[in-house]
XYZ file of C-alpha atoms in Angstrom:
308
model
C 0.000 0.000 0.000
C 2.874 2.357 1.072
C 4.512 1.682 -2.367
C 1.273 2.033 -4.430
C 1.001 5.651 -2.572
C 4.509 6.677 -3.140
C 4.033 5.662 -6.829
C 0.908 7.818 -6.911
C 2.998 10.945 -5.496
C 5.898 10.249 -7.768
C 3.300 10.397 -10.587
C 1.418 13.550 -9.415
C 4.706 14.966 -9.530
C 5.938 14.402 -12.595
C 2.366 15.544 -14.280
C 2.767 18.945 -12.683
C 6.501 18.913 -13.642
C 5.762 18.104 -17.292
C 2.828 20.709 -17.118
C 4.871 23.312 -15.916
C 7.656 23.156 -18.147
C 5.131 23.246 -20.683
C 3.263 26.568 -19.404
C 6.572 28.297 -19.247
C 7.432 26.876 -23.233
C 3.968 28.618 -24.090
C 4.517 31.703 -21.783
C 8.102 32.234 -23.308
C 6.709 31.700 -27.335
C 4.059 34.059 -26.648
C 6.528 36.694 -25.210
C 8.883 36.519 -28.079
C 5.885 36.812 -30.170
C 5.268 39.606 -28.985
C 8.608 41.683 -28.971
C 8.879 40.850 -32.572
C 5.712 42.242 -33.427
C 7.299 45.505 -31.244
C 10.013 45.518 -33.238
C 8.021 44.982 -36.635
C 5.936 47.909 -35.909
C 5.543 50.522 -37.876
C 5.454 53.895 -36.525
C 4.826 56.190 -39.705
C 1.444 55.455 -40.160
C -1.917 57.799 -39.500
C -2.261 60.931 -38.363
C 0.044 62.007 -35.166
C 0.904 65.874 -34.007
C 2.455 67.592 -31.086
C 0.106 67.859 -28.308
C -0.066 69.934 -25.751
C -0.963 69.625 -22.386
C -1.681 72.010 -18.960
C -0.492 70.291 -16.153
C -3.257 70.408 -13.281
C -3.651 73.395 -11.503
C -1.336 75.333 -13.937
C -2.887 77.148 -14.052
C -5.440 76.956 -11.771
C -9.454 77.258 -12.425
C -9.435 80.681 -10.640
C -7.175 83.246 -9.838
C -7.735 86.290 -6.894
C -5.882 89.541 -7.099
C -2.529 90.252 -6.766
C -1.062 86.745 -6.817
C 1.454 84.804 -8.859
C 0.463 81.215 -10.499
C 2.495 78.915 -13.424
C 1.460 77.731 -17.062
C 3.189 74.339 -17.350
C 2.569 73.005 -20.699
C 3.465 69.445 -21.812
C 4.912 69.570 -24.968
C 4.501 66.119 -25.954
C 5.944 64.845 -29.755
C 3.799 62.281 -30.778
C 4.665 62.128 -34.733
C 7.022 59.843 -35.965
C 9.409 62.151 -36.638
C 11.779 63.973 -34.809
C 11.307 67.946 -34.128
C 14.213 69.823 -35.553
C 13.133 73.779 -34.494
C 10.196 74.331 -32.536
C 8.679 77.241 -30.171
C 5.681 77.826 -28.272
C 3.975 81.210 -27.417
C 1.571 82.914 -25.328
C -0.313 85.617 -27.069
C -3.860 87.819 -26.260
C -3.881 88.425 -22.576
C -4.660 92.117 -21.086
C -1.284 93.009 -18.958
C -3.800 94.932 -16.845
C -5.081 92.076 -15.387
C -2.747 89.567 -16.551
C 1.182 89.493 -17.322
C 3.028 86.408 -18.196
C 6.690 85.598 -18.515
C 8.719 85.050 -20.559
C 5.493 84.934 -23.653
C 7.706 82.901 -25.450
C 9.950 79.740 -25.205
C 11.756 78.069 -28.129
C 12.175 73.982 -27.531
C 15.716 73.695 -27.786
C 16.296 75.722 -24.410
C 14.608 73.474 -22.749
C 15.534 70.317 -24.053
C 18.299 69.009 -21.229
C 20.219 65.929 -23.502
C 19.467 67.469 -27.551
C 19.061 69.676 -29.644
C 15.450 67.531 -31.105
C 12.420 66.827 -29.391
C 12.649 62.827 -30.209
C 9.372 61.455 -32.161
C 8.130 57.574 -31.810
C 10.506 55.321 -32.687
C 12.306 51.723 -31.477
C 13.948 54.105 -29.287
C 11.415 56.441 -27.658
C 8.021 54.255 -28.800
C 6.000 56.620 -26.602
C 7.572 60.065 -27.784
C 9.254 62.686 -25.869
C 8.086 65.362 -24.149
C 9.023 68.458 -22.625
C 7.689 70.846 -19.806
C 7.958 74.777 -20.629
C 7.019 76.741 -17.442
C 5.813 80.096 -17.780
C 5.106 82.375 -14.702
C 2.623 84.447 -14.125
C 1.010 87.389 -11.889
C -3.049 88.378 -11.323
C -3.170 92.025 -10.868
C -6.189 94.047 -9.945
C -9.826 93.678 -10.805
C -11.032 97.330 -11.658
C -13.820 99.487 -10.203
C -16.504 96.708 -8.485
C -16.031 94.041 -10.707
C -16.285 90.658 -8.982
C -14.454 88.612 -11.657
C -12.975 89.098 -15.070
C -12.203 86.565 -17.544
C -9.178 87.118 -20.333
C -8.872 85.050 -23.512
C -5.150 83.991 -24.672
C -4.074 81.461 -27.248
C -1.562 79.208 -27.014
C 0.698 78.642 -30.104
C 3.069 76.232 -31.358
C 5.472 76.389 -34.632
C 7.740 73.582 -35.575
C 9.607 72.055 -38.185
C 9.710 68.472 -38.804
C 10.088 66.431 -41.499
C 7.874 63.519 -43.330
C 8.988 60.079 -45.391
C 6.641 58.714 -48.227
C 7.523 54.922 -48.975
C 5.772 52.495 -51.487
C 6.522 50.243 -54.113
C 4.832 50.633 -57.243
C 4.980 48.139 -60.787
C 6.705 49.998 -63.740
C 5.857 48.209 -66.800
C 6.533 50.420 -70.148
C 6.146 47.338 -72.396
C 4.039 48.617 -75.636
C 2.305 45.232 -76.019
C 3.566 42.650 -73.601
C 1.648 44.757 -70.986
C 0.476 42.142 -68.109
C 2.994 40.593 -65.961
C 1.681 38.664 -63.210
C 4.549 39.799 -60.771
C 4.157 43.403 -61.717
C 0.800 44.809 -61.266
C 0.010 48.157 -62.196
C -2.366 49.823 -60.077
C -3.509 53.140 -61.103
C -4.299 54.758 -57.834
C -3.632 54.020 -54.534
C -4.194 55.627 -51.341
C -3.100 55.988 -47.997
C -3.891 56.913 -44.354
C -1.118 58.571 -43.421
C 2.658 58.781 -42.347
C 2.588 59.024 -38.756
C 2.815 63.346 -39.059
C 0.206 66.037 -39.337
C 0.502 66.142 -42.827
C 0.168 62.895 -45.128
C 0.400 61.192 -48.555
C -3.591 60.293 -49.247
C -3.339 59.388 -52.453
C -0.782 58.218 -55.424
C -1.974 58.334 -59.090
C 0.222 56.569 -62.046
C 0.258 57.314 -65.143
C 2.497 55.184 -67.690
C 3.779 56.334 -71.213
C 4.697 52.646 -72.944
C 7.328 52.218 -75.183
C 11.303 52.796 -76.032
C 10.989 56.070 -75.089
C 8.507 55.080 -71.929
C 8.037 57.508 -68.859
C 6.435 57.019 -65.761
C 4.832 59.536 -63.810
C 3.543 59.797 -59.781
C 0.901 62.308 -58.886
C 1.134 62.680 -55.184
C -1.717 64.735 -53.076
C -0.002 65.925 -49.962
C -2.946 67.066 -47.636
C -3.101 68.199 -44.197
C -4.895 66.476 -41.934
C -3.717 67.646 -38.753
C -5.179 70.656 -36.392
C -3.264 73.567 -37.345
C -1.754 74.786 -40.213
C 0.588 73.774 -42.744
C 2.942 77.009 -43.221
C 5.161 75.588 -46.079
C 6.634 72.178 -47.492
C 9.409 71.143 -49.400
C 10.689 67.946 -51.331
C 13.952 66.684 -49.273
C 14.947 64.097 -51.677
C 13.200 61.667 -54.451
C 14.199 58.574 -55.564
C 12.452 55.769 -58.001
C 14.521 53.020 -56.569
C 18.017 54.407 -56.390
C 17.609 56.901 -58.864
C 16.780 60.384 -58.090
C 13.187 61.119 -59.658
C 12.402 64.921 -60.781
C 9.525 66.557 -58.727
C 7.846 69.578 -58.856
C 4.535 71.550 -57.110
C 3.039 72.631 -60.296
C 0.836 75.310 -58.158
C 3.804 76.747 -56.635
C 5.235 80.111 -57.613
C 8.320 81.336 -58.497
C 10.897 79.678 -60.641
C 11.866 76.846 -57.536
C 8.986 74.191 -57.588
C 10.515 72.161 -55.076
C 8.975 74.291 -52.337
C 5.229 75.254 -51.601
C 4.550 78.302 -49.809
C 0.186 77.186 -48.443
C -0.363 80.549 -48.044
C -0.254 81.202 -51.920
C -2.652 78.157 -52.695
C -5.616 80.423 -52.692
C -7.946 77.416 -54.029
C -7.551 74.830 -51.384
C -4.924 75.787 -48.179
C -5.045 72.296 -46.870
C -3.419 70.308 -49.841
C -1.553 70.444 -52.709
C -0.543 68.124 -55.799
C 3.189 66.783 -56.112
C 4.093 65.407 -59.875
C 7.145 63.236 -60.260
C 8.534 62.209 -63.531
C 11.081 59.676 -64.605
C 11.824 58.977 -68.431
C 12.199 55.201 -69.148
C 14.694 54.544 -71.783
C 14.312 50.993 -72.362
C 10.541 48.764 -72.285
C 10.607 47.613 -68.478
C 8.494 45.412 -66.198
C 9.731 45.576 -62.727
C 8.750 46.181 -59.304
C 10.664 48.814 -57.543
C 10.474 51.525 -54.416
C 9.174 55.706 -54.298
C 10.901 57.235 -51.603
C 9.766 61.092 -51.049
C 10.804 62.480 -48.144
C 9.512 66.288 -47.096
C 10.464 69.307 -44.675
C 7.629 71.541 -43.801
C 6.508 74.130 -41.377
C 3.664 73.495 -39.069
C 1.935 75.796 -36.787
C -0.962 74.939 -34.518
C -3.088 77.306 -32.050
C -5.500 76.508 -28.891
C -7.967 79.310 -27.717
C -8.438 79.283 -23.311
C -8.963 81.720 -20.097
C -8.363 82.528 -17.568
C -10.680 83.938 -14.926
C -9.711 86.349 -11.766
C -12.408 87.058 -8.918
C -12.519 88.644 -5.990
């Protein structure tokens, strides 16, 4: 009996041994499933923009005469791209009730370790942020008013860049047109790059022959909560090539750059063309790389209130 029961326990043993060992095998394949997919991910995607943030209390919901209080903004990057020059500014408020200082702040003074406010990345997957700390004073209320309320707006200007990648099928065969591993697809379109402003949409338009050319129409729109001051074309390549591009709305004799302002039909987007003459008949699959600069400036509207 004593060896039947010791065989039992023996046996229990090894059952919760074996099912262990394979809990922690499952555990330990679902983790590494899991950091691969981190590392897979893909942060220029959608529609991202620095945000900012009051910290509680500063300032606070009310303010009484003659006393000091802080506006302590969160400046918080959450593009996928890194912010090269930025500043943020306090504008609108009555110095006879309220003064502020300093009314501006520019990012790289208060950046402690760079010269960039870091974007989402392997690195920083959450984005950085910043604090900027402006102080201010409540002065009087006038005559017998019991409160007073003063508008301001908060601003923001940056500059930051944005990458466009894709591959597209170039096939300038005059009759030998469909290739099963290179589809053309006339239009395709997008959700966004992981900044405020973003790729929706790529047309193609192919010119067969000896003498073939393809060409990219790009719509660059933006889709964030500000405004887009001004954009220009970094770099374009049709796999390692450079690829000519051009804003045909754009004035002046450079057409690399687009000033928004001077869109007068439609602020919020504009139309990139790329060209590329073809000199031999081609079917192949291959990479569009764009990559932008541009000027972004966004603006929030809030109060403050005094009473007595």
């Amino acid at each position: 009996m004593k060896h039947e029961k010791g065989m039992k326990v023996k046996l229990s043993r090894r059952f919760f041994a074996i099912f262990f060992f394979f809990l922690f095998l499952f555990l330990l394949a679902c983790g590494t499933e899991e950091q691969g997919s981190g590392l897979d991910y893909n942060f220029k995607q959608g529609i991202a923009e620095l945000e900012l943030h009051f910290l509680p209390s500063a300032p606070p919901e009310k303010l009484y005469p003659d006393s000091d209080f802080k506006i302590i903004i969160e400046v918080d990057n959450q593009m996928a791209y890194d912010i090269e020059e930025g500043k943020i500014w306090i504008t609108g408020l009555v110095e006879d009730y309220f003064e502020v200082r300093p009314t501006e702040m520019v990012l790289q003074e208060i950046l402690t370790e760079d010269t960039i406010l870091h974007g989402k990345s392997l690195t920083t997957p959450g984005g950085e942020k910043v604090y900027a700390e402006f102080k201010g004073h409540a002065n009087q209320l006038f005559l017998n008013a019991e409160e007073y309320t003063g508008t301001y707006f908060l601003k923001a200007k940056y500059r930051s860049r944005m990458e466009f990648l894709d591959t597209f099928c170039v096939n300038t065969h005059l009759y030998a047109v469909y290739d099963p591993n290179c589809v053309v697809e006339q239009r395709k379109t997008y959700s966004g790059q992981g900044a405020p402003i973003a790729i929706s949409e790529v047309e193609e338009i192919l010119t067969p022959g000896a003498d073939g050319k393809v060409e990219f129409r790009i719509r660059l729109q933006n889709r964030g909560g500000g405004k887009v001051e001004r954009v220009d074309v970094v770099q374009a390549k049709l796999g390692g090539e450079q690829i000519d591009c051009v804003f045909p709305e754009a004035r002046g004799d450079y057409k690399q750059s687009m000033l928004f302002m001077e869109n007068d039909n439609n602020a919020n987007e504009a139309t990139l063309i790329c060209r590329k003459s073809l000199s031999l008949e081609v079917a192949y699959q291959t990479p569009l790389f764009v990559e932008f600069a541009y000027e972004y400036q966004t603006q929030e509207q809030h109060q403050l209130r005094m009473v007595r």
